[in-house]
Amino acid sequence: MDLGNNEMFLSNDMLHEKQGHNSLIEDNIITSINNSRRGSLVTQDSEFELDDALLTGSDLDYDYEDELDDMIVLPITNAKRKQINEGGVPNLEYECLTTKDIFNRMLERVNHLQPIFSLPLEDIIILMQHYDWNEERLLEKWTDKMDDLLTEIGLIHENGNLTVNERGVALKEDFECGICCEVKSVEVFSLECGHEYCIECYRRYIQGRLHSGNIITCMGCSVALKNEDIDEIMGYESSNKLMYSSIKSFVSKHHRNYKWCPYTDCKCIIHLDDTSSLSEYSRLHYSPFVKCNALHRFCFSCGFEIHAPADCDITNAWIKKARKESENLNWVLSNTKECPKCSVNIEKDGGCNHMVCSSCKYEFCWICEGEWAPHGKSFYQCTLYKNEDGKYNKSSSQEANKLMKKYTFYYRMFNEHEVSAKLDWKLGQTVGIKVKSLQEKIGVSWIEGQFLAESLRTLNEGRTALKWSFAVAFYSDPSHNLTKIFVDNQALLSKAVEDLSELLQIKDPELIMRRKPDFYNKAGYVQNRTNALMECGRDLLCKGICKLTD
Amino acid sequence: MESRILKEYKDSRSLQSQYILALDPISTDDLTHWECTIKGPLHSPFANHTFKLRIDIPQTYPLTTPICKFEPFAMPHPNVNFETGEICLDILDTNWSPVFNIQYIVEAIVWLLNEPNFKSPLNLDLANLLRFDDLKAYHDLISYHLNNSAK
């Protein structure tokens, strides 16, 4: 249970921070929503000017202030965590959110927008959803042509007369549903358009669409179902599913500022407001590592686990190489392509060559992987596309063989540490039990027992660094002196890690307590060696000794 | 689903259409596989030719779209895959709604023969001819293919 307690600790810390900078944080929330919509680098000041411009004249200024104070009750852990890096890179200011948090913020925005639209909240949600929660685009269109917009999105029935039919559920005798063609006495749902279908067909229809994130319309025409309609048909709070999936597509579209935690089943989203510092990180061969509320750490740039001393480019090249070599991933390579923009793997399961990435909505051509828009004129280029793989095959097969051998060696090392890391993870589960038995058998306090958990964490970090150092070593010039130093460093860390790992295997509680100083020494040593290796690796990258060869 | 298909079957018995020559299930025991014969629309390069369509109804019909393709293949059309007979048509994909039925789809395909869309091509050569407004070449290439396959 040590991990659980730990988490408590953290969130307490965050609470303090939150109370400390109360108003500042809330300000940031509003701006962060604004910024995220733009998905680009907008200074906070200019955002506020814009906001004021929108809100003045609507008597909202005062309420707005109030709203900010009220927002503290929101169940969001919105305290910002700071990561301090030595070496002159700017601190990353990010926050960890869930889909629900983001949706709640969107609702806040909808509340603010309501006086501008003078429409029911439900309608504004539909409008926002249609514009991917992009407020500015919506307002632009809204001032342009209000009525067209309402019809297009299905908030007004095309004939314009809203009172012809009532929306809602009604019980009908001997009703023949146009979808299932069964005649029965059932509940029937219809919107203002008057298209009636039995509620069972509607349920099945909606069920299949709740995860798409798109607006659900009447089956017969384009009149939109609002959240209240969906809840009426599907039951209490079903519309939340649709809203969350809509937010998910929002997150995917703003992948520059929002990243899903890559750990399995983790639902955290890291939101980085200001991405301008990321380029600084990559310039200095640092990686922007972040930690979600579930304490998973990953790289914000590439979405992989912590991969220091390797930087994102090396990591990417290494992973791609590993994939290429591995047999079972051949299918992925031969049947899928990466979206040229967001690198999601896409399988073409039919349809034409005009591809729209389901993740970032980028439109491209399947054949040449170029952007779709310019295909207007240069269609023939696509048919001229030739697979260039063939040219590697015959030339210098010896060279290739040598390279393969070198790769296999490094990959084996890399893999070994990955396997060990997994074993360490199992070890971690027993550590919790050990701490407990320390408490029970020898009466050691929980705090005092924490050195075990800390050692384990250090061990993990050391292993991960060691693992990725082999990727760096693979791409480094072996004849260079610094590379040799790097390899020496690897060996030292490797030894340190194994020693600590051995220490953690001890089961006898009394022996553990007796050797407590050893734990501190060894863990401290691993930490020093890890840092040294990371610095050394970064040095290789900065000096260009480790670089990607094409 | 069953009564829906049964109703569509009944409706198809009394179907009268200028372009749909036949719309029948392959076997009356199993109404999930259909065959259809359509006539190329007048004033299109497909006029005076007939084409066969194969329609497979999934279990989840009408919530999901039937699978519909030209069979046998070798159909020269900008939005049809020449090798597989696959059709790129919005209502067969994202714009599907459960109110559409088999007959509606077939009508939409006939309409597609007359109104090809070069913006989502499955046959690049034909789409390009159309894009550059080379209608003569477009017509000629289609006739060439059609007459070839007739032999």
mmCIF file of N, CA and C in Angstrom, chain B residues 39-88:
data_model
loop_
_atom_site.group_PDB
_atom_site.id
_atom_site.type_symbol
_atom_site.label_atom_id
_atom_site.label_comp_id
_atom_site.label_asym_id
_atom_site.label_seq_id
_atom_site.Cartn_x
_atom_site.Cartn_y
_atom_site.Cartn_z
ATOM 1 N N LYS B 39 -29.126 -0.574 -65.512
ATOM 2 C CA LYS B 39 -28.869 -0.121 -66.869
ATOM 3 C C LYS B 39 -28.131 1.198 -66.786
ATOM 4 N N GLY B 40 -27.125 1.369 -67.647
ATOM 5 C CA GLY B 40 -26.401 2.637 -67.666
ATOM 6 C C GLY B 40 -27.335 3.764 -68.039
ATOM 7 N N PRO B 41 -27.276 4.894 -67.332
ATOM 8 C CA PRO B 41 -28.195 5.989 -67.609
ATOM 9 C C PRO B 41 -27.985 6.562 -69.012
ATOM 10 N N LEU B 42 -29.054 7.030 -69.606
ATOM 11 C CA LEU B 42 -28.981 7.674 -70.918
ATOM 12 C C LEU B 42 -28.047 8.867 -70.831
ATOM 13 N N HIS B 43 -27.480 9.268 -71.922
ATOM 14 C CA HIS B 43 -26.582 10.422 -72.001
ATOM 15 C C HIS B 43 -25.353 10.275 -71.116
ATOM 16 N N SER B 44 -25.059 9.079 -70.724
ATOM 17 C CA SER B 44 -23.802 8.863 -70.005
ATOM 18 C C SER B 44 -23.010 7.854 -70.820
ATOM 19 N N PRO B 45 -21.695 7.786 -70.613
ATOM 20 C CA PRO B 45 -20.917 6.808 -71.392
ATOM 21 C C PRO B 45 -21.335 5.366 -71.098
ATOM 22 N N PHE B 46 -22.161 5.179 -70.097
ATOM 23 C CA PHE B 46 -22.568 3.824 -69.723
ATOM 24 C C PHE B 46 -23.885 3.406 -70.369
ATOM 25 N N ALA B 47 -24.486 4.310 -71.131
ATOM 26 C CA ALA B 47 -25.772 4.010 -71.758
ATOM 27 C C ALA B 47 -25.640 2.771 -72.639
ATOM 28 N N ASN B 48 -26.723 2.039 -72.762
ATOM 29 C CA ASN B 48 -26.772 0.812 -73.574
ATOM 30 C C ASN B 48 -25.940 -0.341 -73.021
ATOM 31 N N HIS B 49 -25.514 -0.201 -71.803
ATOM 32 C CA HIS B 49 -24.823 -1.318 -71.167
ATOM 33 C C HIS B 49 -25.566 -1.675 -69.886
ATOM 34 N N THR B 50 -25.457 -2.936 -69.494
ATOM 35 C CA THR B 50 -26.023 -3.310 -68.191
ATOM 36 C C THR B 50 -24.884 -3.740 -67.275
ATOM 37 N N PHE B 51 -25.128 -3.559 -65.991
ATOM 38 C CA PHE B 51 -24.096 -3.888 -65.009
ATOM 39 C C PHE B 51 -24.707 -4.682 -63.874
ATOM 40 N N LYS B 52 -23.900 -5.554 -63.305
ATOM 41 C CA LYS B 52 -24.384 -6.360 -62.193
ATOM 42 C C LYS B 52 -23.774 -5.856 -60.886
ATOM 43 N N LEU B 53 -24.612 -5.810 -59.871
ATOM 44 C CA LEU B 53 -24.156 -5.400 -58.544
ATOM 45 C C LEU B 53 -24.381 -6.551 -57.582
ATOM 46 N N ARG B 54 -23.501 -6.643 -56.609
ATOM 47 C CA ARG B 54 -23.678 -7.654 -55.573
ATOM 48 C C ARG B 54 -23.862 -6.902 -54.246
ATOM 49 N N ILE B 55 -24.905 -7.233 -53.519
ATOM 50 C CA ILE B 55 -25.185 -6.527 -52.269
ATOM 51 C C ILE B 55 -25.256 -7.543 -51.117
ATOM 52 N N ASP B 56 -24.429 -7.339 -50.112
ATOM 53 C CA ASP B 56 -24.460 -8.211 -48.935
ATOM 54 C C ASP B 56 -24.971 -7.431 -47.737
ATOM 55 N N ILE B 57 -25.984 -7.976 -47.099
ATOM 56 C CA ILE B 57 -26.599 -7.285 -45.962
ATOM 57 C C ILE B 57 -25.961 -7.800 -44.668
ATOM 58 N N PRO B 58 -25.378 -6.924 -43.878
ATOM 59 C CA PRO B 58 -24.781 -7.390 -42.617
ATOM 60 C C PRO B 58 -25.848 -7.657 -41.550
ATOM 61 N N GLN B 59 -25.468 -8.393 -40.535
ATOM 62 C CA GLN B 59 -26.400 -8.706 -39.444
ATOM 63 C C GLN B 59 -26.950 -7.443 -38.789
ATOM 64 N N THR B 60 -26.134 -6.414 -38.778
ATOM 65 C CA THR B 60 -26.511 -5.200 -38.064
ATOM 66 C C THR B 60 -27.352 -4.246 -38.914
ATOM 67 N N TYR B 61 -27.689 -4.648 -40.131
ATOM 68 C CA TYR B 61 -28.537 -3.835 -40.992
ATOM 69 C C TYR B 61 -29.880 -3.608 -40.306
ATOM 70 N N PRO B 62 -30.490 -2.447 -40.370
ATOM 71 C CA PRO B 62 -30.110 -1.251 -41.128
ATOM 72 C C PRO B 62 -29.247 -0.248 -40.373
ATOM 73 N N LEU B 63 -28.681 -0.639 -39.243
ATOM 74 C CA LEU B 63 -27.847 0.334 -38.530
ATOM 75 C C LEU B 63 -26.514 0.532 -39.226
ATOM 76 N N THR B 64 -26.043 -0.505 -39.905
ATOM 77 C CA THR B 64 -24.813 -0.330 -40.687
ATOM 78 C C THR B 64 -25.111 -0.573 -42.163
ATOM 79 N N THR B 65 -24.198 -0.094 -42.988
ATOM 80 C CA THR B 65 -24.460 -0.121 -44.431
ATOM 81 C C THR B 65 -24.306 -1.513 -45.019
ATOM 82 N N PRO B 66 -25.113 -1.832 -46.038
ATOM 83 C CA PRO B 66 -24.872 -3.052 -46.800
ATOM 84 C C PRO B 66 -23.549 -2.912 -47.553
ATOM 85 N N ILE B 67 -22.921 -4.038 -47.849
ATOM 86 C CA ILE B 67 -21.676 -3.997 -48.625
ATOM 87 C C ILE B 67 -22.045 -4.187 -50.090
ATOM 88 N N CYS B 68 -21.624 -3.247 -50.889
ATOM 89 C CA CYS B 68 -22.146 -3.192 -52.246
ATOM 90 C C CYS B 68 -21.002 -3.001 -53.226
ATOM 91 N N LYS B 69 -20.913 -3.883 -54.221
ATOM 92 C CA LYS B 69 -19.863 -3.701 -55.227
ATOM 93 C C LYS B 69 -20.296 -4.218 -56.593
ATOM 94 N N PHE B 70 -19.555 -3.751 -57.603
ATOM 95 C CA PHE B 70 -19.813 -4.238 -58.951
ATOM 96 C C PHE B 70 -19.221 -5.628 -59.086
ATOM 97 N N GLU B 71 -20.011 -6.549 -59.636
ATOM 98 C CA GLU B 71 -19.500 -7.897 -59.796
ATOM 99 C C GLU B 71 -20.106 -8.509 -61.054
ATOM 100 N N PRO B 72 -19.397 -9.037 -61.998
ATOM 101 C CA PRO B 72 -17.926 -9.080 -62.023
ATOM 102 C C PRO B 72 -17.329 -7.682 -62.166
ATOM 103 N N PHE B 73 -16.034 -7.585 -61.906
ATOM 104 C CA PHE B 73 -15.409 -6.254 -61.795
ATOM 105 C C PHE B 73 -15.179 -5.627 -63.152
ATOM 106 N N ALA B 74 -13.989 -5.054 -63.317
ATOM 107 C CA ALA B 74 -13.639 -4.353 -64.546
ATOM 108 C C ALA B 74 -14.679 -3.304 -64.899
ATOM 109 N N MET B 75 -15.032 -2.529 -63.907
ATOM 110 C CA MET B 75 -15.991 -1.459 -64.117
ATOM 111 C C MET B 75 -15.225 -0.152 -64.253
ATOM 112 N N PRO B 76 -15.227 0.461 -65.433
ATOM 113 C CA PRO B 76 -14.459 1.698 -65.599
ATOM 114 C C PRO B 76 -15.246 2.922 -65.136
ATOM 115 N N HIS B 77 -14.989 3.340 -63.933
ATOM 116 C CA HIS B 77 -15.676 4.521 -63.405
ATOM 117 C C HIS B 77 -14.740 5.183 -62.397
ATOM 118 N N PRO B 78 -14.703 6.523 -62.373
ATOM 119 C CA PRO B 78 -13.753 7.202 -61.470
ATOM 120 C C PRO B 78 -13.908 6.807 -59.997
ATOM 121 N N ASN B 79 -15.094 6.459 -59.574
ATOM 122 C CA ASN B 79 -15.298 6.149 -58.162
ATOM 123 C C ASN B 79 -15.443 4.661 -57.872
ATOM 124 N N VAL B 80 -15.020 3.847 -58.837
ATOM 125 C CA VAL B 80 -15.099 2.398 -58.641
ATOM 126 C C VAL B 80 -13.703 1.809 -58.838
ATOM 127 N N ASN B 81 -13.331 0.958 -57.935
ATOM 128 C CA ASN B 81 -12.032 0.291 -58.056
ATOM 129 C C ASN B 81 -12.099 -0.726 -59.193
ATOM 130 N N PHE B 82 -11.237 -0.527 -60.179
ATOM 131 C CA PHE B 82 -11.306 -1.343 -61.389
ATOM 132 C C PHE B 82 -11.052 -2.813 -61.095
ATOM 133 N N GLU B 83 -10.215 -3.078 -60.099
ATOM 134 C CA GLU B 83 -9.861 -4.466 -59.803
ATOM 135 C C GLU B 83 -10.836 -5.176 -58.878
ATOM 136 N N THR B 84 -11.415 -4.435 -57.937
ATOM 137 C CA THR B 84 -12.254 -5.114 -56.951
ATOM 138 C C THR B 84 -13.741 -4.807 -57.082
ATOM 139 N N GLY B 85 -14.076 -3.759 -57.843
ATOM 140 C CA GLY B 85 -15.477 -3.403 -57.977
ATOM 141 C C GLY B 85 -16.009 -2.570 -56.821
ATOM 142 N N GLU B 86 -15.139 -2.254 -55.896
ATOM 143 C CA GLU B 86 -15.502 -1.469 -54.718
ATOM 144 C C GLU B 86 -15.981 -0.069 -55.121
ATOM 145 N N ILE B 87 -16.961 0.439 -54.395
ATOM 146 C CA ILE B 87 -17.544 1.732 -54.761
ATOM 147 C C ILE B 87 -17.278 2.754 -53.665
ATOM 148 N N CYS B 88 -16.847 3.950 -54.056
ATOM 149 C CA CYS B 88 -16.663 5.022 -53.074
ATOM 150 C C CYS B 88 -17.846 5.973 -53.179
#
